[in-house]
Short mmCIF file of C-alpha atoms in Angstrom, two decimals:
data_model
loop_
_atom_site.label_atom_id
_atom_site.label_comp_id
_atom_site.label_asym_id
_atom_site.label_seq_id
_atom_site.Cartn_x
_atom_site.Cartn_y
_atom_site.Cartn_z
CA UNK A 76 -3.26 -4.32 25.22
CA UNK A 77 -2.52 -7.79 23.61
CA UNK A 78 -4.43 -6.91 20.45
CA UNK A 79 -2.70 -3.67 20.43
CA UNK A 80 0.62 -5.50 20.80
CA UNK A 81 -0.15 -7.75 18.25
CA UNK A 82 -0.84 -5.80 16.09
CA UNK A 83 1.98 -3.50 16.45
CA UNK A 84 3.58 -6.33 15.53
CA UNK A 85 2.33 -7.84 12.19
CA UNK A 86 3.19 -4.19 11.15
CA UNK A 87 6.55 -3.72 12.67
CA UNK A 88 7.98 -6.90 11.50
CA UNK A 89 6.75 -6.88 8.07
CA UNK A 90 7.74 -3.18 7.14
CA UNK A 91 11.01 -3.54 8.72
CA UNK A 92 11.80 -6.48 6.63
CA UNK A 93 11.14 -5.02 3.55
CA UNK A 94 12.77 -1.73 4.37
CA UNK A 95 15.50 -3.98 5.29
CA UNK A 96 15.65 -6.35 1.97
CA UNK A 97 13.72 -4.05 -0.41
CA UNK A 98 15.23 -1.09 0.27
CA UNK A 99 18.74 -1.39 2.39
CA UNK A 100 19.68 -2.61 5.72
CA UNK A 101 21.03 1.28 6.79
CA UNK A 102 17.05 1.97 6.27
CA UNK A 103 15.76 -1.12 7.86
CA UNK A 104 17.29 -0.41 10.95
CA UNK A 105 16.62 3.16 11.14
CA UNK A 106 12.70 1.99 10.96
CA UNK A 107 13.76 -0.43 13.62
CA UNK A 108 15.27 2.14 16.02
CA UNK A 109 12.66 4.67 15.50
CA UNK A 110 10.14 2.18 16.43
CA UNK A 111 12.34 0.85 19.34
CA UNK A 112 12.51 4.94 20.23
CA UNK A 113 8.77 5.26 20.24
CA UNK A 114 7.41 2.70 21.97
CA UNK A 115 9.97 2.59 24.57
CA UNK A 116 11.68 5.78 25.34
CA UNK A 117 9.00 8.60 23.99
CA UNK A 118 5.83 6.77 25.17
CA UNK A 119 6.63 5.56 28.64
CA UNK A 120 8.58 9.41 29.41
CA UNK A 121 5.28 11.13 28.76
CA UNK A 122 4.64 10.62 32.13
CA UNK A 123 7.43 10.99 33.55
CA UNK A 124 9.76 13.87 31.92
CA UNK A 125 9.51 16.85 29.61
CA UNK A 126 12.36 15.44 27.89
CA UNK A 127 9.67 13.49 26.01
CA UNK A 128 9.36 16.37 23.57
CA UNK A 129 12.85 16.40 22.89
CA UNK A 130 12.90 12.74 22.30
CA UNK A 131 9.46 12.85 20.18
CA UNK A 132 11.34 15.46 17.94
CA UNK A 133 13.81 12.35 16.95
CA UNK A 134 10.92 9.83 16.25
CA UNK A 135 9.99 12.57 13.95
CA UNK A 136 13.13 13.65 12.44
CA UNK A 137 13.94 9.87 11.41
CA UNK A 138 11.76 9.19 8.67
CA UNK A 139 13.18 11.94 6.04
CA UNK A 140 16.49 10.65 6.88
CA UNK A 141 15.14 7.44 6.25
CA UNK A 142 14.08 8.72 2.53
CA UNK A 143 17.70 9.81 2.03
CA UNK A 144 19.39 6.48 2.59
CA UNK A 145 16.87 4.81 0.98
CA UNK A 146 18.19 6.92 -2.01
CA UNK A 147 21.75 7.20 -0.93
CA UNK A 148 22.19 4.59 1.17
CA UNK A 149 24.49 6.46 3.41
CA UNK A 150 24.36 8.90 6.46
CA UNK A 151 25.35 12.35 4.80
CA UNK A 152 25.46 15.51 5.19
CA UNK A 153 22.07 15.84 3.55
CA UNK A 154 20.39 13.06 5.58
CA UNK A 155 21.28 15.14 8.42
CA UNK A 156 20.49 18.21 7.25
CA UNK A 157 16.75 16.91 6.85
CA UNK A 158 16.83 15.68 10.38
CA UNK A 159 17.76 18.69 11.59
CA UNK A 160 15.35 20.88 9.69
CA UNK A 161 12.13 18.21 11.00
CA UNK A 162 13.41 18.44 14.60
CA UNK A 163 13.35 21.82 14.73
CA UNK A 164 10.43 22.55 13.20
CA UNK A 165 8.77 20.01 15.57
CA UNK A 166 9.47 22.68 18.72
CA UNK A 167 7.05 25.60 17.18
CA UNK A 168 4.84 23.05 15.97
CA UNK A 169 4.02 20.96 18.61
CA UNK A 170 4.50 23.65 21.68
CA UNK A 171 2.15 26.11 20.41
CA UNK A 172 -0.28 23.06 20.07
CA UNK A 173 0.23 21.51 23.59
CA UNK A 174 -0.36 25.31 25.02
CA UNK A 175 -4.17 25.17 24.07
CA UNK A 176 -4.31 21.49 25.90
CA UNK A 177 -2.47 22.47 28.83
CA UNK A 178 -5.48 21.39 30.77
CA UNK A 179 -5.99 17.88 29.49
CA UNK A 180 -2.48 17.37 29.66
CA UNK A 181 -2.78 18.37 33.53
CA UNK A 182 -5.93 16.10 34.22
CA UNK A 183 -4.40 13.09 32.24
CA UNK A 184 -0.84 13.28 34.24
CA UNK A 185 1.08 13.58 31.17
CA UNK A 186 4.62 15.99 31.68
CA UNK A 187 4.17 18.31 29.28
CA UNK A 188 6.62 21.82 29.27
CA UNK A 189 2.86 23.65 28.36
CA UNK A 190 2.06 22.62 31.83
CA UNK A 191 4.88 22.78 34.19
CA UNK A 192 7.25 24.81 32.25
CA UNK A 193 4.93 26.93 30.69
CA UNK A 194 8.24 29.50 30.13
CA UNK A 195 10.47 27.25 28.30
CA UNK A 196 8.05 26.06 26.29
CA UNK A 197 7.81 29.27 24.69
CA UNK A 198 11.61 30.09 24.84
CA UNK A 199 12.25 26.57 23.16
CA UNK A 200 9.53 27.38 20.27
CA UNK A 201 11.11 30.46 19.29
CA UNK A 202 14.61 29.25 19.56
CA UNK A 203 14.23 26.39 16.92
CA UNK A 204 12.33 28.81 14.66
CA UNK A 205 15.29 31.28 14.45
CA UNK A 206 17.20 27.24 14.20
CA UNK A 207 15.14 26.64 10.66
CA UNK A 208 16.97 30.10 9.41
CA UNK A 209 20.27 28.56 10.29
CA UNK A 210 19.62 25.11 8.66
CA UNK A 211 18.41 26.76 5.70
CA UNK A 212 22.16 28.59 5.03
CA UNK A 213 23.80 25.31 6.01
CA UNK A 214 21.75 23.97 3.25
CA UNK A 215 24.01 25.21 0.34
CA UNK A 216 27.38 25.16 2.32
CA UNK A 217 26.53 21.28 2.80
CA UNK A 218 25.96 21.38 -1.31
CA UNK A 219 22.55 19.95 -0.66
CA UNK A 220 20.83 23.35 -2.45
CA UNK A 221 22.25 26.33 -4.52
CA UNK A 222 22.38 29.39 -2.26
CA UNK A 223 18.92 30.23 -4.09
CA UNK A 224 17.15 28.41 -1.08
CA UNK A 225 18.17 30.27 1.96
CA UNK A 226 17.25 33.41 0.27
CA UNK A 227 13.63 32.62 -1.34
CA UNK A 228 13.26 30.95 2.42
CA UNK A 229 13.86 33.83 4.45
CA UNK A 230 10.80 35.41 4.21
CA UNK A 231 9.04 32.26 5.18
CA UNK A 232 11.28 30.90 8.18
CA UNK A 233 11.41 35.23 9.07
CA UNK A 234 7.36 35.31 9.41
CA UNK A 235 7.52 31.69 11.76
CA UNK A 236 10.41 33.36 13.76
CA UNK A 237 8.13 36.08 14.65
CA UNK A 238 4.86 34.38 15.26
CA UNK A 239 7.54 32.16 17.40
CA UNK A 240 8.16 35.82 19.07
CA UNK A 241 4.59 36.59 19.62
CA UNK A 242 3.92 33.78 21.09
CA UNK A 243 6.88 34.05 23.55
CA UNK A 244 5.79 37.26 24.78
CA UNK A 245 1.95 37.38 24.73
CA UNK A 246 1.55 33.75 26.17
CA UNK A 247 -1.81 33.33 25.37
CA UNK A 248 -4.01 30.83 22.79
CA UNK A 249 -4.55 33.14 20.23
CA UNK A 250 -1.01 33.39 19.54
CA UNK A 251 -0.31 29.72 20.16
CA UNK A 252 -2.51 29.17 17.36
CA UNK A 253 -1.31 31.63 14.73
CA UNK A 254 2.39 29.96 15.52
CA UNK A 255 0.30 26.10 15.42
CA UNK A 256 -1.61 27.02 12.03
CA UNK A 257 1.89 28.57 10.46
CA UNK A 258 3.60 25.61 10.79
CA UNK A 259 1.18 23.37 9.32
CA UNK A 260 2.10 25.01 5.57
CA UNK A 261 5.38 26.43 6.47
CA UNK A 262 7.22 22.66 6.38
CA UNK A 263 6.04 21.58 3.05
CA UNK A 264 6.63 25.06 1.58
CA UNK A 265 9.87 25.07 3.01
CA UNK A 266 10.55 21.30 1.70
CA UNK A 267 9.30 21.87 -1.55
CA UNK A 268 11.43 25.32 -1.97
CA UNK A 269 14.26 23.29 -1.12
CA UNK A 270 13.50 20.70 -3.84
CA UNK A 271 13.38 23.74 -6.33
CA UNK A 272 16.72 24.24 -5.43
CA UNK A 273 18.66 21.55 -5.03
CA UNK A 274 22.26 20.78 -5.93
CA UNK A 275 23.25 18.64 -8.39
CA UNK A 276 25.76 16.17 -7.43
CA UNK A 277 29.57 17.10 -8.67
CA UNK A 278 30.12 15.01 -11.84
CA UNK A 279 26.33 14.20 -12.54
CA UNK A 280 23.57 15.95 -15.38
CA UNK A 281 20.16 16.78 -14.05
CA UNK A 282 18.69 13.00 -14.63
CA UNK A 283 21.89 11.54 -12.65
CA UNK A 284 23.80 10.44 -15.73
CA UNK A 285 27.70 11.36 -15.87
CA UNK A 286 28.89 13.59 -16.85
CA UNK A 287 31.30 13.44 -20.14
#
């Protein structure tokens, strides 16, 4: 434990400084709250709450919002809109894997909703696919993309909605896995679809110079 500590430690301090004075402060502590947030809310609560889940989907909706202020340097619309899109997709990701390890999970007394809420974890998977449909139309009302992007996305956030189905009503591994595998290439297809289509800023060209 002390080397692990230790560790943990020449890299925390380091990175969060120069997040903090390379990048911006906003950013710096961001990286300083998400490791605060690991460590010592999601860790410890995997033994003792489901709610871990929920708070793992945070840890891992952080860093993309980090990338944003790092550009921005401000909490926008768009920062959250990344957030949201990573926390959701977290649900289908990480539920239909924990269903194939429902035993481990059992034998190494971690509280897992696999294992003693074996119904909402499905429910929850399937409710934060049909979520990623949503976030993709708030996308262009937020003026993050053109309305391009929740149309070209459908079809892909459609097909994870109903593997997110299947594996809410069959409840088995085989469907678990389909949903698991899905969302491996759905995020980055869905990030990088979103990149096609992006809004300019009001006022600013294509390579961020103003307008005349």
């Amino acid at each position: 434990p002390l080397l692990a500590v230790s560790f943990a430690t020449c890299c925390a301090v380091p990175g969060v400084a120069l997040l903090t004075w390379g990048v911006n402060p906003l950013t710096g502590a961001l990286g300083a709250f998400n490791i605060f947030l690991y460590t010592c809310c999601y860790t410890p609560l995997k033994r003792m709450s489901i709610a871990n889940t929920w708070v793992g989907a945070i840890v891992g909706a952080i860093p993309p919002v980090m990338g944003w202020t790092a550009v921005t340097g401000s909490l926008d619309a768009g920062a959250f809109l990344l957030g949201g899109i990573l926390y959701s997709w977290q649900f289908p990701h990480f539920n239909a894997l924990s269903w194939g390890l429902r035993e481990d999970y059992s034998r190494g007394g971690y509280c897992m909703m696999s294992v003693t809420h074996p119904g909402l974890c499905r429910r929850v998977a399937l409710r934060h696919c049909l979520a990623l449909i949503g976030l993709s139309t708030a996308a262009p009302i937020l003026d993050v993309t053109t309305w391009t992007f929740p149309i070209i996305s459908l079809p892909i956030n459609l097909y994870i909605s109903y593997l997110g189905f299947r594996f809410y009503t069959d409840a088995d591994r085989k469907s678990s896995r389909k949903l698991f595998f899905c969302s491996l290439w759905h995020l980055p297809l869905l990030l990088l679809l979103m990149l096609t289509c992006k809004q300019t800023p009001r006022g600013k060209s294509d390579n961020g110079e103003p307008q005349s």
